[in-house]
Amino acid sequence: MSEYLSLEGRTAIVTGGARGIGKAIAETLGARGAKVVVVDLIMDLAEEAANEIATNHGVETAALEADVSDQASVKAMVKAAIAKFGQIDILINNAGITRDGLIMRMKEADWDMVLDINLKGAFNCSQALARPMMKQRYGRIINISSVSGVAGQAGQTNYSSSKAGLLGFTKALAKEVGSRGITVNAVAPGFIETVLTHELPEEIKEMSIKLTPMGRFGTPQDIANAVAFLAAEESSFITGVTLQVDGGMVM
Ligand code: NAP
């Protein structure tokens, strides 16, 4: 019998996998035995991450460049990944950005960019992999949303909309592809210590901890653990759900 939650024999694409939460996810999937494709905009960091995973866990890895908001770039990346690994079993739509601001001051470009990367990016990657996953009758698609998409966050109308949109996208796609052995789920992190949150004012950070029953910020590893669970064979009857990994911040 294979090890519980083993990903041996599987290949995963992790977008935004060069750093932060994406890197922890890529590393954790590699540690469970998956071959890993680290997709990002900046290639030197992505290559570093891919090499680290290969060295630490003895799995095959690759670093591929793609802007998830650009359909042609995503199609080329998926083609290259399939050419190298033959089959992609797991897609983690993790790449995401913030461009915060109150609505009165939010620039149209900041609205568009956040929706294009966070929401359309997941559409582009999922669409590029939908046919091959349906053909192989196996797939795991995991969308990294946010508690801001579940509860809403002042100053983040663009980001909250993109992350709430991902939850609807997750459920709709889960219904479309379930009969082909593909599950689609979302993970909604709370406040996680990464570059994305590092710059926030101290008072916001303190307030976030107060609102979190577990009394601490999350780590990228907390998110990676949840993703690895949903990515495994054993989670084959879980689809369309949002797994909040937020220390109880939103309930
Ligand atoms: P991060 O440290 O900023 O990492 C995001 C990664 O995505 C970076 O490597 C970035 O590349 C890449 N990326 C950005 N735009 C891209 C694009 N168009 N195409 C491909 N890659 C792109 O962020 P993080 O904190 O790890 O967040 C990861 C995910 O978790 C995001 O979806 C975020 O919304 C979500 N999340 C984070 C938190 C948190 O507290 N940190 C909470 C809830 C949800 P560059 O280095 O080139 O920018």
PDB file of C-alpha atoms and ligand atoms in Angstrom:
ATOM      1  CA  MET A   1       0.000   0.000   0.000  1.00  0.00           C
ATOM      2  CA  SER A   2       1.348   3.449  -0.851  1.00  0.00           C
ATOM      3  CA  GLU A   3       2.053   5.995   1.854  1.00  0.00           C
ATOM      4  CA  TYR A   4      -0.910   8.116   3.038  1.00  0.00           C
ATOM      5  CA  LEU A   5      -1.174  11.344   0.965  1.00  0.00           C
ATOM      6  CA  SER A   6       1.691  10.279  -1.296  1.00  0.00           C
ATOM      7  CA  LEU A   7       1.908  12.152  -4.602  1.00  0.00           C
ATOM      8  CA  GLU A   8       4.375   9.798  -6.198  1.00  0.00           C
ATOM      9  CA  GLY A   9       3.853   9.439  -9.943  1.00  0.00           C
ATOM     10  CA  ARG A  10       1.974  12.758 -10.123  1.00  0.00           C
ATOM     11  CA  THR A  11       3.087  16.015 -11.727  1.00  0.00           C
ATOM     12  CA  ALA A  12       2.046  19.423 -10.433  1.00  0.00           C
ATOM     13  CA  ILE A  13       2.105  22.936 -11.845  1.00  0.00           C
ATOM     14  CA  VAL A  14       2.306  25.690  -9.224  1.00  0.00           C
ATOM     15  CA  THR A  15       1.806  29.230 -10.511  1.00  0.00           C
ATOM     16  CA  GLY A  16       3.617  31.966  -8.619  1.00  0.00           C
ATOM     17  CA  GLY A  17       5.760  29.141  -7.260  1.00  0.00           C
ATOM     18  CA  ALA A  18       9.041  31.056  -7.015  1.00  0.00           C
ATOM     19  CA  ARG A  19       8.396  32.507  -3.576  1.00  0.00           C
ATOM     20  CA  GLY A  20       5.992  32.910  -0.673  1.00  0.00           C
ATOM     21  CA  ILE A  21       3.051  30.556  -0.364  1.00  0.00           C
ATOM     22  CA  GLY A  22       3.559  29.163  -3.879  1.00  0.00           C
ATOM     23  CA  LYS A  23       7.130  28.136  -3.089  1.00  0.00           C
ATOM     24  CA  ALA A  24       6.017  26.369   0.105  1.00  0.00           C
ATOM     25  CA  ILE A  25       3.315  24.557  -1.876  1.00  0.00           C
ATOM     26  CA  ALA A  26       5.782  23.515  -4.595  1.00  0.00           C
ATOM     27  CA  GLU A  27       8.262  22.298  -1.980  1.00  0.00           C
ATOM     28  CA  THR A  28       5.594  20.344  -0.059  1.00  0.00           C
ATOM     29  CA  LEU A  29       4.203  18.649  -3.170  1.00  0.00           C
ATOM     30  CA  GLY A  30       7.784  17.713  -4.078  1.00  0.00           C
ATOM     31  CA  ALA A  31       8.329  16.338  -0.581  1.00  0.00           C
ATOM     32  CA  ARG A  32       5.269  14.102  -1.087  1.00  0.00           C
ATOM     33  CA  GLY A  33       6.900  12.731  -4.255  1.00  0.00           C
ATOM     34  CA  ALA A  34       5.335  14.836  -7.019  1.00  0.00           C
ATOM     35  CA  LYS A  35       7.291  16.171  -9.967  1.00  0.00           C
ATOM     36  CA  VAL A  36       6.939  19.931  -9.844  1.00  0.00           C
ATOM     37  CA  VAL A  37       6.733  22.692 -12.444  1.00  0.00           C
ATOM     38  CA  VAL A  38       7.423  26.077 -10.875  1.00  0.00           C
ATOM     39  CA  VAL A  39       5.744  28.770 -12.971  1.00  0.00           C
ATOM     40  CA  ASP A  40       6.527  32.428 -12.432  1.00  0.00           C
ATOM     41  CA  LEU A  41       7.406  35.748 -14.013  1.00  0.00           C
ATOM     42  CA  ILE A  42      10.959  36.005 -12.684  1.00  0.00           C
ATOM     43  CA  MET A  43      12.956  33.061 -13.947  1.00  0.00           C
ATOM     44  CA  ASP A  44      16.043  33.197 -11.726  1.00  0.00           C
ATOM     45  CA  LEU A  45      13.933  32.826  -8.563  1.00  0.00           C
ATOM     46  CA  ALA A  46      11.779  30.124 -10.166  1.00  0.00           C
ATOM     47  CA  GLU A  47      14.855  28.179 -11.258  1.00  0.00           C
ATOM     48  CA  GLU A  48      16.333  28.483  -7.783  1.00  0.00           C
ATOM     49  CA  ALA A  49      13.118  27.108  -6.257  1.00  0.00           C
ATOM     50  CA  ALA A  50      12.907  24.254  -8.784  1.00  0.00           C
ATOM     51  CA  ASN A  51      16.558  23.295  -8.201  1.00  0.00           C
ATOM     52  CA  GLU A  52      16.106  23.390  -4.420  1.00  0.00           C
ATOM     53  CA  ILE A  53      13.096  21.067  -4.592  1.00  0.00           C
ATOM     54  CA  ALA A  54      14.931  18.636  -6.882  1.00  0.00           C
ATOM     55  CA  THR A  55      17.952  18.581  -4.578  1.00  0.00           C
ATOM     56  CA  ASN A  56      15.981  18.306  -1.338  1.00  0.00           C
ATOM     57  CA  HIS A  57      13.462  15.703  -2.443  1.00  0.00           C
ATOM     58  CA  GLY A  58      14.999  13.857  -5.400  1.00  0.00           C
ATOM     59  CA  VAL A  59      12.101  14.616  -7.722  1.00  0.00           C
ATOM     60  CA  GLU A  60      12.183  15.949 -11.288  1.00  0.00           C
ATOM     61  CA  THR A  61      11.371  19.644 -11.493  1.00  0.00           C
ATOM     62  CA  ALA A  62      11.228  22.419 -14.066  1.00  0.00           C
ATOM     63  CA  ALA A  63      10.942  26.184 -14.007  1.00  0.00           C
ATOM     64  CA  LEU A  64       8.784  27.726 -16.709  1.00  0.00           C
ATOM     65  CA  GLU A  65       8.039  31.345 -17.406  1.00  0.00           C
ATOM     66  CA  ALA A  66       4.456  32.512 -17.840  1.00  0.00           C
ATOM     67  CA  ASP A  67       2.321  35.513 -17.108  1.00  0.00           C
ATOM     68  CA  VAL A  68      -0.899  33.857 -15.950  1.00  0.00           C
ATOM     69  CA  SER A  69      -2.975  36.823 -17.113  1.00  0.00           C
ATOM     70  CA  ASP A  70      -1.815  36.253 -20.689  1.00  0.00           C
ATOM     71  CA  GLN A  71      -3.584  33.375 -22.412  1.00  0.00           C
ATOM     72  CA  ALA A  72      -0.930  32.796 -25.099  1.00  0.00           C
ATOM     73  CA  SER A  73       1.826  32.717 -22.494  1.00  0.00           C
ATOM     74  CA  VAL A  74      -0.125  30.187 -20.382  1.00  0.00           C
ATOM     75  CA  LYS A  75      -0.850  27.969 -23.398  1.00  0.00           C
ATOM     76  CA  ALA A  76       2.863  27.907 -24.309  1.00  0.00           C
ATOM     77  CA  MET A  77       3.799  27.069 -20.707  1.00  0.00           C
ATOM     78  CA  VAL A  78       1.289  24.202 -20.493  1.00  0.00           C
ATOM     79  CA  LYS A  79       2.481  22.845 -23.843  1.00  0.00           C
ATOM     80  CA  ALA A  80       6.099  22.888 -22.632  1.00  0.00           C
ATOM     81  CA  ALA A  81       5.152  21.246 -19.313  1.00  0.00           C
ATOM     82  CA  ILE A  82       3.247  18.445 -21.040  1.00  0.00           C
ATOM     83  CA  ALA A  83       6.114  17.976 -23.538  1.00  0.00           C
ATOM     84  CA  LYS A  84       8.544  17.527 -20.632  1.00  0.00           C
ATOM     85  CA  PHE A  85       6.456  15.473 -18.193  1.00  0.00           C
ATOM     86  CA  GLY A  86       3.853  13.819 -20.427  1.00  0.00           C
ATOM     87  CA  GLN A  87       0.951  14.485 -18.089  1.00  0.00           C
ATOM     88  CA  ILE A  88      -0.055  17.188 -15.600  1.00  0.00           C
ATOM     89  CA  ASP A  89      -2.201  15.874 -12.741  1.00  0.00           C
ATOM     90  CA  ILE A  90      -2.301  18.813 -10.345  1.00  0.00           C
ATOM     91  CA  LEU A  91      -2.756  22.528 -10.995  1.00  0.00           C
ATOM     92  CA  ILE A  92      -2.314  25.044  -8.196  1.00  0.00           C
ATOM     93  CA  ASN A  93      -3.608  28.473  -9.193  1.00  0.00           C
ATOM     94  CA  ASN A  94      -1.608  30.460  -6.672  1.00  0.00           C
ATOM     95  CA  ALA A  95      -0.203  33.494  -8.533  1.00  0.00           C
ATOM     96  CA  GLY A  96      -1.820  36.603  -7.129  1.00  0.00           C
ATOM     97  CA  ILE A  97      -1.225  40.268  -6.403  1.00  0.00           C
ATOM     98  CA  THR A  98      -2.745  43.115  -4.409  1.00  0.00           C
ATOM     99  CA  ARG A  99      -3.206  46.725  -5.485  1.00  0.00           C
ATOM    100  CA  ASP A 100      -5.089  48.044  -2.468  1.00  0.00           C
ATOM    101  CA  GLY A 101      -6.940  51.348  -2.185  1.00  0.00           C
ATOM    102  CA  LEU A 102     -10.276  52.753  -1.142  1.00  0.00           C
ATOM    103  CA  ILE A 103     -12.764  52.733  -4.002  1.00  0.00           C
ATOM    104  CA  MET A 104     -12.808  56.524  -4.333  1.00  0.00           C
ATOM    105  CA  ARG A 105      -9.111  56.447  -5.147  1.00  0.00           C
ATOM    106  CA  MET A 106      -8.738  53.120  -6.922  1.00  0.00           C
ATOM    107  CA  LYS A 107      -7.388  53.426 -10.432  1.00  0.00           C
ATOM    108  CA  GLU A 108      -9.128  51.460 -13.153  1.00  0.00           C
ATOM    109  CA  ALA A 109      -5.750  49.923 -14.048  1.00  0.00           C
ATOM    110  CA  ASP A 110      -5.415  48.542 -10.500  1.00  0.00           C
ATOM    111  CA  TRP A 111      -8.872  46.991 -10.662  1.00  0.00           C
ATOM    112  CA  ASP A 112      -8.123  45.419 -14.050  1.00  0.00           C
ATOM    113  CA  MET A 113      -4.674  44.121 -13.146  1.00  0.00           C
ATOM    114  CA  VAL A 114      -5.842  42.390  -9.962  1.00  0.00           C
ATOM    115  CA  LEU A 115      -8.813  40.763 -11.688  1.00  0.00           C
ATOM    116  CA  ASP A 116      -6.654  39.781 -14.685  1.00  0.00           C
ATOM    117  CA  ILE A 117      -3.982  38.046 -12.634  1.00  0.00           C
ATOM    118  CA  ASN A 118      -5.969  36.654  -9.694  1.00  0.00           C
ATOM    119  CA  LEU A 119      -9.156  35.538 -11.447  1.00  0.00           C
ATOM    120  CA  LYS A 120      -8.551  35.409 -15.185  1.00  0.00           C
ATOM    121  CA  GLY A 121      -5.167  33.814 -14.455  1.00  0.00           C
ATOM    122  CA  ALA A 122      -6.931  30.846 -12.847  1.00  0.00           C
ATOM    123  CA  PHE A 123      -9.317  30.668 -15.805  1.00  0.00           C
ATOM    124  CA  ASN A 124      -6.425  30.710 -18.303  1.00  0.00           C
ATOM    125  CA  CYS A 125      -4.483  27.947 -16.550  1.00  0.00           C
ATOM    126  CA  SER A 126      -7.534  25.775 -15.832  1.00  0.00           C
ATOM    127  CA  GLN A 127      -8.790  26.104 -19.395  1.00  0.00           C
ATOM    128  CA  ALA A 128      -5.392  25.167 -20.845  1.00  0.00           C
ATOM    129  CA  LEU A 129      -5.353  22.016 -18.695  1.00  0.00           C
ATOM    130  CA  ALA A 130      -9.061  21.095 -18.813  1.00  0.00           C
ATOM    131  CA  ARG A 131      -8.863  19.031 -22.013  1.00  0.00           C
ATOM    132  CA  PRO A 132      -5.759  17.012 -21.107  1.00  0.00           C
ATOM    133  CA  MET A 133      -7.085  16.391 -17.584  1.00  0.00           C
ATOM    134  CA  MET A 134     -10.470  15.279 -18.946  1.00  0.00           C
ATOM    135  CA  LYS A 135      -8.751  12.938 -21.409  1.00  0.00           C
ATOM    136  CA  GLN A 136      -6.655  11.353 -18.678  1.00  0.00           C
ATOM    137  CA  ARG A 137      -9.733  11.231 -16.398  1.00  0.00           C
ATOM    138  CA  TYR A 138      -7.790  12.564 -13.466  1.00  0.00           C
ATOM    139  CA  GLY A 139      -7.053  16.002 -12.131  1.00  0.00           C
ATOM    140  CA  ARG A 140      -6.719  18.163  -9.072  1.00  0.00           C
ATOM    141  CA  ILE A 141      -7.260  21.906  -9.447  1.00  0.00           C
ATOM    142  CA  ILE A 142      -6.724  24.008  -6.341  1.00  0.00           C
ATOM    143  CA  ASN A 143      -7.381  27.733  -6.371  1.00  0.00           C
ATOM    144  CA  ILE A 144      -5.737  29.915  -3.752  1.00  0.00           C
ATOM    145  CA  SER A 145      -8.409  32.384  -2.689  1.00  0.00           C
ATOM    146  CA  SER A 146      -8.374  34.421   0.539  1.00  0.00           C
ATOM    147  CA  VAL A 147     -10.497  35.216   3.576  1.00  0.00           C
ATOM    148  CA  SER A 148     -10.831  38.647   1.926  1.00  0.00           C
ATOM    149  CA  GLY A 149     -12.885  36.873  -0.739  1.00  0.00           C
ATOM    150  CA  VAL A 150     -15.034  35.153   1.882  1.00  0.00           C
ATOM    151  CA  ALA A 151     -15.641  38.091   4.235  1.00  0.00           C
ATOM    152  CA  GLY A 152     -14.674  41.169   2.180  1.00  0.00           C
ATOM    153  CA  GLN A 153     -11.997  43.632   3.226  1.00  0.00           C
ATOM    154  CA  ALA A 154     -12.169  47.448   3.166  1.00  0.00           C
ATOM    155  CA  GLY A 155      -9.561  48.870   0.806  1.00  0.00           C
ATOM    156  CA  GLN A 156      -9.578  45.702  -1.262  1.00  0.00           C
ATOM    157  CA  THR A 157     -12.648  45.849  -3.493  1.00  0.00           C
ATOM    158  CA  ASN A 158     -10.540  44.610  -6.395  1.00  0.00           C
ATOM    159  CA  TYR A 159      -8.730  41.867  -4.466  1.00  0.00           C
ATOM    160  CA  SER A 160     -11.827  40.710  -2.539  1.00  0.00           C
ATOM    161  CA  SER A 161     -13.798  40.541  -5.798  1.00  0.00           C
ATOM    162  CA  SER A 162     -11.107  38.492  -7.487  1.00  0.00           C
ATOM    163  CA  LYS A 163     -10.866  36.081  -4.554  1.00  0.00           C
ATOM    164  CA  ALA A 164     -14.669  35.774  -4.177  1.00  0.00           C
ATOM    165  CA  GLY A 165     -14.823  35.237  -7.939  1.00  0.00           C
ATOM    166  CA  LEU A 166     -12.418  32.330  -7.528  1.00  0.00           C
ATOM    167  CA  LEU A 167     -14.877  30.667  -5.142  1.00  0.00           C
ATOM    168  CA  GLY A 168     -17.675  30.813  -7.725  1.00  0.00           C
ATOM    169  CA  PHE A 169     -15.244  29.658 -10.401  1.00  0.00           C
ATOM    170  CA  THR A 170     -14.226  26.721  -8.194  1.00  0.00           C
ATOM    171  CA  LYS A 171     -17.823  25.539  -7.695  1.00  0.00           C
ATOM    172  CA  ALA A 172     -18.851  25.996 -11.341  1.00  0.00           C
ATOM    173  CA  LEU A 173     -15.803  24.159 -12.659  1.00  0.00           C
ATOM    174  CA  ALA A 174     -16.186  21.408 -10.037  1.00  0.00           C
ATOM    175  CA  LYS A 175     -19.662  20.739 -11.450  1.00  0.00           C
ATOM    176  CA  GLU A 176     -18.369  20.734 -15.040  1.00  0.00           C
ATOM    177  CA  VAL A 177     -15.522  18.286 -14.628  1.00  0.00           C
ATOM    178  CA  GLY A 178     -16.438  16.048 -11.679  1.00  0.00           C
ATOM    179  CA  SER A 179     -17.632  13.199 -13.869  1.00  0.00           C
ATOM    180  CA  ARG A 180     -14.118  13.008 -15.401  1.00  0.00           C
ATOM    181  CA  GLY A 181     -12.346  12.359 -12.124  1.00  0.00           C
ATOM    182  CA  ILE A 182     -11.249  15.958 -11.678  1.00  0.00           C
ATOM    183  CA  THR A 183     -11.754  17.735  -8.361  1.00  0.00           C
ATOM    184  CA  VAL A 184     -11.698  21.520  -8.040  1.00  0.00           C
ATOM    185  CA  ASN A 185     -11.316  23.124  -4.639  1.00  0.00           C
ATOM    186  CA  ALA A 186     -10.288  26.418  -3.090  1.00  0.00           C
ATOM    187  CA  VAL A 187      -8.049  27.199  -0.156  1.00  0.00           C
ATOM    188  CA  ALA A 188      -8.702  30.518   1.564  1.00  0.00           C
ATOM    189  CA  PRO A 189      -5.696  31.633   3.617  1.00  0.00           C
ATOM    190  CA  GLY A 190      -6.031  34.119   6.445  1.00  0.00           C
ATOM    191  CA  PHE A 191      -3.143  36.378   7.351  1.00  0.00           C
ATOM    192  CA  ILE A 192       0.037  34.618   6.211  1.00  0.00           C
ATOM    193  CA  GLU A 193       3.564  35.927   6.720  1.00  0.00           C
ATOM    194  CA  THR A 194       4.936  36.649   3.220  1.00  0.00           C
ATOM    195  CA  VAL A 195       6.227  39.605   1.204  1.00  0.00           C
ATOM    196  CA  LEU A 196       2.595  40.367   0.335  1.00  0.00           C
ATOM    197  CA  THR A 197       1.742  41.072   3.986  1.00  0.00           C
ATOM    198  CA  HIS A 198       5.163  42.208   5.242  1.00  0.00           C
ATOM    199  CA  GLU A 199       4.565  45.817   4.213  1.00  0.00           C
ATOM    200  CA  LEU A 200       1.230  46.227   6.035  1.00  0.00           C
ATOM    201  CA  PRO A 201       1.086  48.797   8.865  1.00  0.00           C
ATOM    202  CA  GLU A 202       1.819  47.408  12.355  1.00  0.00           C
ATOM    203  CA  GLU A 203      -1.668  48.278  13.668  1.00  0.00           C
ATOM    204  CA  ILE A 204      -3.293  46.181  10.922  1.00  0.00           C
ATOM    205  CA  LYS A 205      -1.000  43.262  11.779  1.00  0.00           C
ATOM    206  CA  GLU A 206      -1.830  43.551  15.501  1.00  0.00           C
ATOM    207  CA  MET A 207      -5.552  43.717  14.754  1.00  0.00           C
ATOM    208  CA  SER A 208      -5.304  40.627  12.548  1.00  0.00           C
ATOM    209  CA  ILE A 209      -3.729  38.615  15.371  1.00  0.00           C
ATOM    210  CA  LYS A 210      -6.457  39.788  17.773  1.00  0.00           C
ATOM    211  CA  LEU A 211      -9.097  38.572  15.315  1.00  0.00           C
ATOM    212  CA  THR A 212      -7.430  35.158  14.980  1.00  0.00           C
ATOM    213  CA  PRO A 213      -8.470  32.607  17.651  1.00  0.00           C
ATOM    214  CA  MET A 214      -5.226  30.685  17.136  1.00  0.00           C
ATOM    215  CA  GLY A 215      -3.402  33.890  18.143  1.00  0.00           C
ATOM    216  CA  ARG A 216      -0.763  33.994  15.439  1.00  0.00           C
ATOM    217  CA  PHE A 217      -0.161  34.670  11.757  1.00  0.00           C
ATOM    218  CA  GLY A 218      -0.242  31.688   9.486  1.00  0.00           C
ATOM    219  CA  THR A 219       2.858  30.442   7.705  1.00  0.00           C
ATOM    220  CA  PRO A 220       3.191  29.461   4.047  1.00  0.00           C
ATOM    221  CA  GLN A 221       3.623  25.890   5.321  1.00  0.00           C
ATOM    222  CA  ASP A 222       0.146  25.989   6.935  1.00  0.00           C
ATOM    223  CA  ILE A 223      -1.311  26.652   3.482  1.00  0.00           C
ATOM    224  CA  ALA A 224       0.927  24.112   1.755  1.00  0.00           C
ATOM    225  CA  ASN A 225      -0.240  21.376   4.162  1.00  0.00           C
ATOM    226  CA  ALA A 226      -3.886  22.004   3.251  1.00  0.00           C
ATOM    227  CA  VAL A 227      -3.090  22.071  -0.461  1.00  0.00           C
ATOM    228  CA  ALA A 228      -1.138  18.802  -0.272  1.00  0.00           C
ATOM    229  CA  PHE A 229      -4.144  17.155   1.369  1.00  0.00           C
ATOM    230  CA  LEU A 230      -6.548  18.317  -1.356  1.00  0.00           C
ATOM    231  CA  ALA A 231      -4.043  17.340  -4.072  1.00  0.00           C
ATOM    232  CA  ALA A 232      -3.851  13.735  -2.913  1.00  0.00           C
ATOM    233  CA  GLU A 233      -5.616  10.664  -4.254  1.00  0.00           C
ATOM    234  CA  GLU A 234      -7.351  10.294  -0.874  1.00  0.00           C
ATOM    235  CA  SER A 235      -9.302  13.547  -1.395  1.00  0.00           C
ATOM    236  CA  SER A 236     -11.136  12.225  -4.456  1.00  0.00           C
ATOM    237  CA  PHE A 237     -14.619  12.755  -2.939  1.00  0.00           C
ATOM    238  CA  ILE A 238     -13.956  16.376  -1.938  1.00  0.00           C
ATOM    239  CA  THR A 239     -14.854  18.898  -4.623  1.00  0.00           C
ATOM    240  CA  GLY A 240     -16.244  22.416  -4.839  1.00  0.00           C
ATOM    241  CA  VAL A 241     -15.279  23.246  -1.264  1.00  0.00           C
ATOM    242  CA  THR A 242     -13.448  26.197   0.215  1.00  0.00           C
ATOM    243  CA  LEU A 243     -11.007  25.143   2.890  1.00  0.00           C
ATOM    244  CA  GLN A 244     -10.322  28.147   5.109  1.00  0.00           C
ATOM    245  CA  VAL A 245      -6.839  28.048   6.575  1.00  0.00           C
ATOM    246  CA  ASP A 246      -7.013  31.145   8.715  1.00  0.00           C
ATOM    247  CA  GLY A 247      -6.613  30.137  12.352  1.00  0.00           C
ATOM    248  CA  GLY A 248     -10.342  30.691  12.789  1.00  0.00           C
ATOM    249  CA  MET A 249     -10.247  34.363  11.724  1.00  0.00           C
ATOM    250  CA  VAL A 250     -13.434  34.128   9.644  1.00  0.00           C
ATOM    251  CA  MET A 251     -16.211  31.802  10.751  1.00  0.00           C
TER     252      MET A 251
HETATM  253  P1  NAP B   1       3.898  36.670  -3.106  1.00  0.00           P
HETATM  254  O1  NAP B   1       4.932  36.382  -2.065  1.00  0.00           O
HETATM  255  O2  NAP B   1       3.784  38.052  -3.655  1.00  0.00           O
HETATM  256  O3  NAP B   1       4.088  35.628  -4.293  1.00  0.00           O
HETATM  257  C1  NAP B   1       3.273  35.689  -5.426  1.00  0.00           C
HETATM  258  C2  NAP B   1       4.032  35.073  -6.583  1.00  0.00           C
HETATM  259  O4  NAP B   1       3.189  35.145  -7.741  1.00  0.00           O
HETATM  260  C3  NAP B   1       5.318  35.821  -6.900  1.00  0.00           C
HETATM  261  O5  NAP B   1       6.361  34.925  -7.165  1.00  0.00           O
HETATM  262  C4  NAP B   1       4.926  36.602  -8.129  1.00  0.00           C
HETATM  263  O6  NAP B   1       5.993  36.894  -9.003  1.00  0.00           O
HETATM  264  C5  NAP B   1       3.957  35.667  -8.818  1.00  0.00           C
HETATM  265  N1  NAP B   1       3.138  36.366  -9.793  1.00  0.00           N
HETATM  266  C6  NAP B   1       2.590  37.602  -9.691  1.00  0.00           C
HETATM  267  N2  NAP B   1       1.945  37.918 -10.819  1.00  0.00           N
HETATM  268  C7  NAP B   1       2.104  36.881 -11.675  1.00  0.00           C
HETATM  269  C8  NAP B   1       1.676  36.619 -12.990  1.00  0.00           C
HETATM  270  N3  NAP B   1       0.981  37.514 -13.692  1.00  0.00           N
HETATM  271  N4  NAP B   1       2.023  35.449 -13.568  1.00  0.00           N
HETATM  272  C9  NAP B   1       2.758  34.526 -12.893  1.00  0.00           C
HETATM  273  N5  NAP B   1       3.196  34.723 -11.633  1.00  0.00           N
HETATM  274  C10 NAP B   1       2.863  35.876 -11.026  1.00  0.00           C
HETATM  275  O7  NAP B   1       2.432  36.318  -2.563  1.00  0.00           O
HETATM  276  P2  NAP B   1       1.952  35.262  -1.468  1.00  0.00           P
HETATM  277  O8  NAP B   1       1.706  35.997  -0.221  1.00  0.00           O
HETATM  278  O9  NAP B   1       2.828  34.084  -1.472  1.00  0.00           O
HETATM  279  O10 NAP B   1       0.527  34.898  -2.064  1.00  0.00           O
HETATM  280  C11 NAP B   1       0.290  33.751  -2.853  1.00  0.00           C
HETATM  281  C12 NAP B   1      -1.217  33.608  -3.065  1.00  0.00           C
HETATM  282  O11 NAP B   1      -1.860  33.507  -1.797  1.00  0.00           O
HETATM  283  C13 NAP B   1      -1.841  34.806  -3.762  1.00  0.00           C
HETATM  284  O12 NAP B   1      -2.850  34.376  -4.634  1.00  0.00           O
HETATM  285  C14 NAP B   1      -2.432  35.595  -2.628  1.00  0.00           C
HETATM  286  O13 NAP B   1      -3.508  36.386  -3.034  1.00  0.00           O
HETATM  287  C15 NAP B   1      -2.885  34.481  -1.704  1.00  0.00           C
HETATM  288  N6  NAP B   1      -3.062  34.896  -0.320  1.00  0.00           N
HETATM  289  C16 NAP B   1      -2.014  35.374   0.407  1.00  0.00           C
HETATM  290  C17 NAP B   1      -2.228  35.773   1.733  1.00  0.00           C
HETATM  291  C18 NAP B   1      -1.137  36.285   2.602  1.00  0.00           C
HETATM  292  O14 NAP B   1      -1.426  36.658   3.750  1.00  0.00           O
HETATM  293  N7  NAP B   1       0.100  36.324   2.161  1.00  0.00           N
HETATM  294  C19 NAP B   1      -3.503  35.673   2.285  1.00  0.00           C
HETATM  295  C20 NAP B   1      -4.540  35.193   1.514  1.00  0.00           C
HETATM  296  C21 NAP B   1      -4.306  34.791   0.209  1.00  0.00           C
HETATM  297  P3  NAP B   1       6.827  38.271  -8.842  1.00  0.00           P
HETATM  298  O15 NAP B   1       7.836  37.972  -7.807  1.00  0.00           O
HETATM  299  O16 NAP B   1       7.388  38.502 -10.186  1.00  0.00           O
HETATM  300  O17 NAP B   1       5.855  39.336  -8.450  1.00  0.00           O
END
